[in-house]
Short mmCIF file of C-alpha atoms in Angstrom, two decimals:
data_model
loop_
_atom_site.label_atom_id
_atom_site.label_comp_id
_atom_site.label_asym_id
_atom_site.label_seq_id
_atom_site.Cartn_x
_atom_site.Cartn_y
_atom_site.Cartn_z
CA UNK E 1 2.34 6.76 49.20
CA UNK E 2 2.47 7.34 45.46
CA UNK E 3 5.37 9.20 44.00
CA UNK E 4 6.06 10.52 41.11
CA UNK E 5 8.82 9.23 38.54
CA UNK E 6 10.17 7.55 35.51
CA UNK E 7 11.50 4.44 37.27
CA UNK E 8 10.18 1.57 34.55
CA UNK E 9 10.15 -0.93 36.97
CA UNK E 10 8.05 1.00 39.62
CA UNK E 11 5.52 1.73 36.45
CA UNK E 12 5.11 -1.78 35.23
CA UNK E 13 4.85 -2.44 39.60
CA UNK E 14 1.94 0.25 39.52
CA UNK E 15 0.20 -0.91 36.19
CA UNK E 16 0.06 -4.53 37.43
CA UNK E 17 -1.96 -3.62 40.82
CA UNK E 18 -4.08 -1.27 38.33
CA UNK E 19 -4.91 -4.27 36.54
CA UNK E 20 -5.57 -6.23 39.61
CA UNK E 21 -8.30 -4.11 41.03
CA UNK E 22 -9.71 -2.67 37.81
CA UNK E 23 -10.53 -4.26 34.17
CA UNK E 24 -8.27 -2.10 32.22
CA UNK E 25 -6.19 -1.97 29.24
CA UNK E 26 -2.56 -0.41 28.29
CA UNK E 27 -3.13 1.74 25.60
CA UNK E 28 0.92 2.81 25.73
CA UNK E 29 2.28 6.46 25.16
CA UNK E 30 -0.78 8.68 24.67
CA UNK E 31 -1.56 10.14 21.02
CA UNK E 32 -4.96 11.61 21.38
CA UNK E 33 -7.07 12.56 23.98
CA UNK E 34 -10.37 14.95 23.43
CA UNK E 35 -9.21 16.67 20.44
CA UNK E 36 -5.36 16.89 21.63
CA UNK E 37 -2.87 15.14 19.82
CA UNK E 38 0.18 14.88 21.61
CA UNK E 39 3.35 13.97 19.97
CA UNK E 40 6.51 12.90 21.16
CA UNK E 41 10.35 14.66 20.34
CA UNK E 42 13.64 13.92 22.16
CA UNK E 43 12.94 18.05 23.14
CA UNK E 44 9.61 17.27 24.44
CA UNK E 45 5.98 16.61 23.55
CA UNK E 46 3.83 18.88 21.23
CA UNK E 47 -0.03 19.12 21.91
CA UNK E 48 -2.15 20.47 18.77
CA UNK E 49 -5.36 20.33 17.76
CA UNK E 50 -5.00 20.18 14.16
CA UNK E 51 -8.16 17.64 13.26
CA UNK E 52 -10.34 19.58 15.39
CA UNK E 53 -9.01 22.56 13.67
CA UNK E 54 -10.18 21.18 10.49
CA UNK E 55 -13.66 20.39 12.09
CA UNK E 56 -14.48 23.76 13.39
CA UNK E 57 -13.46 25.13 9.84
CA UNK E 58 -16.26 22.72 7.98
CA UNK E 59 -18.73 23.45 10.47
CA UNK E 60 -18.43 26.97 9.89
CA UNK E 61 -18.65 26.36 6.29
CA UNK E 62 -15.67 28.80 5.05
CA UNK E 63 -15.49 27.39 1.91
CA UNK E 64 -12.36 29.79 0.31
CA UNK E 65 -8.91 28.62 0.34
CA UNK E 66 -7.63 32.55 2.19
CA UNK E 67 -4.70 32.32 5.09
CA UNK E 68 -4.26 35.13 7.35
CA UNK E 69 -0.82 35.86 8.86
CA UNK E 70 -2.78 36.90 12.10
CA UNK E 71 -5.71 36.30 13.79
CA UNK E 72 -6.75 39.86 14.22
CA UNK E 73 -5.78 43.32 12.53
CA UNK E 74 -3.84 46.17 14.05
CA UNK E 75 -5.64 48.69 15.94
CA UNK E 76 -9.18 46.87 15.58
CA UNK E 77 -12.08 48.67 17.12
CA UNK E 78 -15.27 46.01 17.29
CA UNK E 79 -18.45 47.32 19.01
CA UNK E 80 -21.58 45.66 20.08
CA UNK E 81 -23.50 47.94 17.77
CA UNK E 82 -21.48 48.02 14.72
CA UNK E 83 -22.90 46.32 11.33
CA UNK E 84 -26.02 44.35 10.90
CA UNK E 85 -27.70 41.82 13.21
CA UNK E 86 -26.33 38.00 12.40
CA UNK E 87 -29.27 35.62 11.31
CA UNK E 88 -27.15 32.65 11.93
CA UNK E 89 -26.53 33.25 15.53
CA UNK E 90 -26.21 29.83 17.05
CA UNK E 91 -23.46 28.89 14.32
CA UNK E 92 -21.19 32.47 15.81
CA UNK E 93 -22.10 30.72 19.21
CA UNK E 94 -21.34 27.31 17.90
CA UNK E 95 -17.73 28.18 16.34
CA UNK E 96 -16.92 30.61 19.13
CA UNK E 97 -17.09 28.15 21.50
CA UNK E 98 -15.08 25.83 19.98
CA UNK E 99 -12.22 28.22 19.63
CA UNK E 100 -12.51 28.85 23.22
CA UNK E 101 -11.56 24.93 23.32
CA UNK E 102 -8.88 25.78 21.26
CA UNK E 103 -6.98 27.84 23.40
CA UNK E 104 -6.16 25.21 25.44
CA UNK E 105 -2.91 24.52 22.95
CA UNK E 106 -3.06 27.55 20.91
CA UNK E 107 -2.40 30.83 23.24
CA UNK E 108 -2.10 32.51 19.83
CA UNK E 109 -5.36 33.22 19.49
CA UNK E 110 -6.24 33.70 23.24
CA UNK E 111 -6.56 37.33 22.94
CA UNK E 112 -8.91 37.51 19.96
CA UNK E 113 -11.24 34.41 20.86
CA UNK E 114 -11.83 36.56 24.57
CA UNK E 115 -12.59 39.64 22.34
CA UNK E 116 -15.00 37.76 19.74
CA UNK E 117 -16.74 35.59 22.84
CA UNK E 118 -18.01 39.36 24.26
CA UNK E 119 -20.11 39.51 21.48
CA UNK E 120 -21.99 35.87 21.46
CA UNK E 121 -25.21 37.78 22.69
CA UNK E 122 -26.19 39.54 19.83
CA UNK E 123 -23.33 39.15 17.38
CA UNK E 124 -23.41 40.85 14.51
CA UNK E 125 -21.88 40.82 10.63
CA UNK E 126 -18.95 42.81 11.67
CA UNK E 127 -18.18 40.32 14.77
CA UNK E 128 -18.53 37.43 12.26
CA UNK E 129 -15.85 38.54 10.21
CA UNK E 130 -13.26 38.13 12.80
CA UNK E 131 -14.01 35.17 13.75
CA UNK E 132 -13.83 34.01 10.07
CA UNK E 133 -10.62 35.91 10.16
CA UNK E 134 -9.55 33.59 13.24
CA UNK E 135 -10.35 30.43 11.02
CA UNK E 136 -8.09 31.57 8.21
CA UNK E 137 -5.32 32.31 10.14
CA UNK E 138 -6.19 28.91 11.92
CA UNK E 139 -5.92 27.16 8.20
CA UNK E 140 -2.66 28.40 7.61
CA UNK E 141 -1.12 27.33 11.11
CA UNK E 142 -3.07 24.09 11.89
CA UNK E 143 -0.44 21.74 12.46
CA UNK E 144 1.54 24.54 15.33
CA UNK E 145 1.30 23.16 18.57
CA UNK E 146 2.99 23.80 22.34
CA UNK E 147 5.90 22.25 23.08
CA UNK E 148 5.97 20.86 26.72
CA UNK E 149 9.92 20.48 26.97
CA UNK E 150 11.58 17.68 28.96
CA UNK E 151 15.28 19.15 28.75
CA UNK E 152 14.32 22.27 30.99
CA UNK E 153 14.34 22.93 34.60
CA UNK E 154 11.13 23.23 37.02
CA UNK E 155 11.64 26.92 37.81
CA UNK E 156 8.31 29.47 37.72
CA UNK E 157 8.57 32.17 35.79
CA UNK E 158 5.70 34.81 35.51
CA UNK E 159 4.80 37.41 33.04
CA UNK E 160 1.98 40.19 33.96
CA UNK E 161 0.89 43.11 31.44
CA UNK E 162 -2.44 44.93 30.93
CA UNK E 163 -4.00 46.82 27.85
CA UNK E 164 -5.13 49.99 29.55
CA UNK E 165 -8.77 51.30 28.91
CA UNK E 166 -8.27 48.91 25.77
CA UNK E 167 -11.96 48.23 25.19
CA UNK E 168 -13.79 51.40 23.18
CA UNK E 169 -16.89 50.38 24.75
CA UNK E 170 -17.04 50.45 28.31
CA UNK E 171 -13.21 51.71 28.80
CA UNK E 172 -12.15 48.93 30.50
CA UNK E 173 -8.63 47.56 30.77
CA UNK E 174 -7.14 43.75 29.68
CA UNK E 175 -5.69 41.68 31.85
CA UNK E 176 -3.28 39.35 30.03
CA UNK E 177 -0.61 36.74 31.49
CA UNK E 178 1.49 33.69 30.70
CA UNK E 179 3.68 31.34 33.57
CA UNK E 180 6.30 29.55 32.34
CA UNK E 181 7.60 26.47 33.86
CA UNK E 182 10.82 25.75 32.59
CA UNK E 183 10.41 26.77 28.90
CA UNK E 184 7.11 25.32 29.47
CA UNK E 185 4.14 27.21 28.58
CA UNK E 186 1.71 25.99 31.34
CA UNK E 187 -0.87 29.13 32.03
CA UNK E 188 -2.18 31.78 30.50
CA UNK E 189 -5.07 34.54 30.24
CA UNK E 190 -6.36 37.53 28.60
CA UNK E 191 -9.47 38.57 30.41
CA UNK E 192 -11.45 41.82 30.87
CA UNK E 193 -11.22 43.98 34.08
CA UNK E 194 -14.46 43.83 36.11
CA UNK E 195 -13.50 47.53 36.71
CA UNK E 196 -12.76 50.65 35.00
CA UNK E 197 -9.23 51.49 35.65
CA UNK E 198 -8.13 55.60 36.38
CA UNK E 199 -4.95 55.28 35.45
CA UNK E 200 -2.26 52.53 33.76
CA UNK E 201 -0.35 52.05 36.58
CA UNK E 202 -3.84 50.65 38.16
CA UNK E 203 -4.41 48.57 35.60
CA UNK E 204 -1.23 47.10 35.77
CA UNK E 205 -1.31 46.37 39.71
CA UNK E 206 -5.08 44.57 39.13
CA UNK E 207 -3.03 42.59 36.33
CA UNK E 208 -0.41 41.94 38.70
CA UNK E 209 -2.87 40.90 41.03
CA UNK E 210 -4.16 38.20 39.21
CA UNK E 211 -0.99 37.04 38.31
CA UNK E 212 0.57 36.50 41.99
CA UNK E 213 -2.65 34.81 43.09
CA UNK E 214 -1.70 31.71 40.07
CA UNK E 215 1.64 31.72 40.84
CA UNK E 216 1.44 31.04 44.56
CA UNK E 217 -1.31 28.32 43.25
CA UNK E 218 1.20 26.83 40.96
CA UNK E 219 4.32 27.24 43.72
CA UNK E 220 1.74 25.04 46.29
CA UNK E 221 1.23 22.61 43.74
CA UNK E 222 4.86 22.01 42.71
CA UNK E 223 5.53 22.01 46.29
CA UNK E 224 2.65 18.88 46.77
CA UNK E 225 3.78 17.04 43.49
CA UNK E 226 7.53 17.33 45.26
CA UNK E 227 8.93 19.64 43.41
CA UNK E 228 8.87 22.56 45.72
CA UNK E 229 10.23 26.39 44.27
CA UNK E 230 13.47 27.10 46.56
CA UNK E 231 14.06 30.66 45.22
CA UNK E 232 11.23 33.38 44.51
CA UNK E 233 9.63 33.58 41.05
CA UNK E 234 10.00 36.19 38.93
CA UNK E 235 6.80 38.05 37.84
CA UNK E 236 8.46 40.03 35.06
CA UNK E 237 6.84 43.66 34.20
CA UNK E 238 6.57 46.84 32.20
CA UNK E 239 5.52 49.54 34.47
CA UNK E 240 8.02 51.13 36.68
CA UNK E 241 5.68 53.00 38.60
CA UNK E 242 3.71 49.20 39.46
CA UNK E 243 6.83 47.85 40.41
CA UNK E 244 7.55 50.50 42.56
CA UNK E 245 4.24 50.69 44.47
CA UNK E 246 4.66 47.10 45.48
CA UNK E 247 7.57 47.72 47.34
CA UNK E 248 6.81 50.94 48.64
CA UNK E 249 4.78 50.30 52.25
CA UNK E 250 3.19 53.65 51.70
CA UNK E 251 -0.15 53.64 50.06
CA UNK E 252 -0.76 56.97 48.25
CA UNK E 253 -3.86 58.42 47.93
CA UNK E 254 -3.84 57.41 43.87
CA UNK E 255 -3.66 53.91 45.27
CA UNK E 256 -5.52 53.23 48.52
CA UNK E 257 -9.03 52.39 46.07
CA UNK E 258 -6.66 49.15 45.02
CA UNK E 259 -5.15 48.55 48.19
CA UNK E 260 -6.10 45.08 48.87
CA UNK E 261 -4.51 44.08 45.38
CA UNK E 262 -1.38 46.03 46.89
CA UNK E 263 -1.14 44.32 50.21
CA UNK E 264 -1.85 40.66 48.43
CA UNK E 265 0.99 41.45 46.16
CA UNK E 266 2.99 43.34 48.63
CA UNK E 267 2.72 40.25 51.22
CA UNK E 268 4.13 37.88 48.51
CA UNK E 269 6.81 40.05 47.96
CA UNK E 270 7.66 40.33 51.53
CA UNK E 271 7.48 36.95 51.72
CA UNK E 272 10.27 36.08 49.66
CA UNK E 273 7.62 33.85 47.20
CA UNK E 274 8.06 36.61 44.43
CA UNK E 275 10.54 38.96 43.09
CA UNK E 276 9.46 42.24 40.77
CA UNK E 277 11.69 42.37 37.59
CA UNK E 278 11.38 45.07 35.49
CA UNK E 279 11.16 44.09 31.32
CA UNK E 280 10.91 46.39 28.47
CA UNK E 281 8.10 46.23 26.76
CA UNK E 282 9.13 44.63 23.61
CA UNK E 283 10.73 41.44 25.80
CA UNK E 284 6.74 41.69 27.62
CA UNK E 285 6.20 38.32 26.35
CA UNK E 286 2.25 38.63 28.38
CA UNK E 287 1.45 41.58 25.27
CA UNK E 288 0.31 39.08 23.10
CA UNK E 289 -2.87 38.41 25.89
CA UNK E 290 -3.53 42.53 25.74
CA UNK E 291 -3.80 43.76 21.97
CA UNK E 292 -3.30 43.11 18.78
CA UNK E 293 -0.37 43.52 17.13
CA UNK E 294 1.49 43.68 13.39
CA UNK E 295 2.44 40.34 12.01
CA UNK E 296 5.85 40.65 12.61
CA UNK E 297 5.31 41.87 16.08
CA UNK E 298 3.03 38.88 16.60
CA UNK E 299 4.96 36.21 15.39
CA UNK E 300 7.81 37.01 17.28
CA UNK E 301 5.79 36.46 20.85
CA UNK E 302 4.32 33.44 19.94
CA UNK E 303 7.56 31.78 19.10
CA UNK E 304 9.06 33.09 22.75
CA UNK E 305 5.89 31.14 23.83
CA UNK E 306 7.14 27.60 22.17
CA UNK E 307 4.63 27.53 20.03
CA UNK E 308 6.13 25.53 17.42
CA UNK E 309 4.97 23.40 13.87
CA UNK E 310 6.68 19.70 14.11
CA UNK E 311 9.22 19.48 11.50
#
């Protein structure tokens, strides 16, 4: 059985039976690896996409020298109607798509890419804008990257928020979290409701929801690699009345049309695999995956979520 560790004798061990059954070739510490460049701190690692940054800006041909201090502006309202039909709509498809790449080390601009990426249908001028928007700001922060820190523990921690009735289209609610392991940024989504949601506090729970059923994923896993979770995680969140409903074992008529999202987050509770800790909702580090915010407001999340330019 193969375990995991840093043992250097036990590697060199492993890499010489590699090389006996396959033609291979040490290419040491890794540096880059399908756009992700990955370097190495006494803190940690950083993975950033910087050259593909750079790529996706030629290939949308933004030709000005602008930076944005955010990737979106306060209080936007985009519609699937608004502005003039794009002619160029396989380069919106083109670019959006490779900032959907990007959020794999840049949960900065998670939020804005899943609003933008709703519109590669039919986009239109006023859609095109943002994501030009999302470029500059891109420019000005190309070499930030996620630290992946090797001085932490290997403790879950869970954040779970929702934008109620956020989307001025349809009405529907955001679903936006982030899992921390360590100070490790390891997970993290901001995804539209398939439902219309009556009321916050439902929103929240289908949020919650979501979350719980990637933590117990992640607590399995840790538990497989050997690293098992001996104390519930805590799924921080901003709704009292949420929190409350998932430890209350009576369903109340305002809450039986979610009540298999209660029970699935009630039964983890119960279990003793989760724990329900209230945060106020400027420590609700999962906001940043919900709405946009002012600069200030902005840049102060993303730095809670290690997201970091090497010095």
């Amino acid at each position: 059985m193969i375990v995991t560790g840093n043992d250097e004798y036990d590697i060199a061990n492993f890499k010489q039976q590699l090389h006996s059954l396959f033609k291979m070739k040490d290419l040491g510490y890794l540096r880059y690896f399908l756009g992700i460049e990955v370097a190495y701190f006494p803190e940690g690692c950083i993975l950033s996409q910087s050259k593909y940054i750079s790529e996706v800006i030629s290939r949308a041909g933004l030709t000005d020298d602008w930076i944005m201090d955010s990737p979106i502006e306060l209080n936007h309202r985009l519609s699937p109607t608004d502005g003039e039909l794009l002619s160029d709509v396989t380069r919106y498809r083109e670019v959006v798509g490779s900032l959907i790449y990007l959020t794999v080390t840049r949960p900065d601009i998670t939020y804005v890419v899943h609003v933008v990426s709703q519109f590669a249908f039919a986009p239109r001028i006023t859609h095109w804008t943002v994501v030009l928007r999302i470029l500059r700001y891109l420019r000005g922060t190309v070499h930030h990257g996620l630290l992946l820190s090797s001085i932490s523990d290997l403790v879950l921690t869970g954040y779970s928020d929702a934008d109620w009735v956020g989307d001025p289209t349809d009405r529907k609610s955001t679903t936006g979290y982030c899992i921390f392991l360590g100070n490790s940024l390891v997970t993290w989504k901001s995804k539209k409701q398939s439902v219309v949601s009556r009321s916050s506090a439902e929103a929240e729970y289908r949020a919650m929801a979501t979350t719980t059923a990637e933590l117990i994923w992640f607590r399995r896993l840790l538990e497989e690699l050997g690293f098992p979770q001996l104390s519930a995680t805590p799924m921080f969140c901003d709704n009292q009345s949420v929190i409350q409903i998932a430890k209350n074992p009576i369903f109340h008529e305002r809450t039986k049309h979610i009540e298999i999202d209660c029970h699935f987050v009630r039964h983890h509770y119960l279990q003793g695999s989760l724990t329900l800790p209230h945060v106020s909702s400027t420590s609700q580090l999962a906001d940043v995956f919900t709405k946009s915010h002012t600069a200030p407001r902005f840049h102060h999340l993303i730095n809670k979520l290690m997201l970091l330019a090497p010095s």
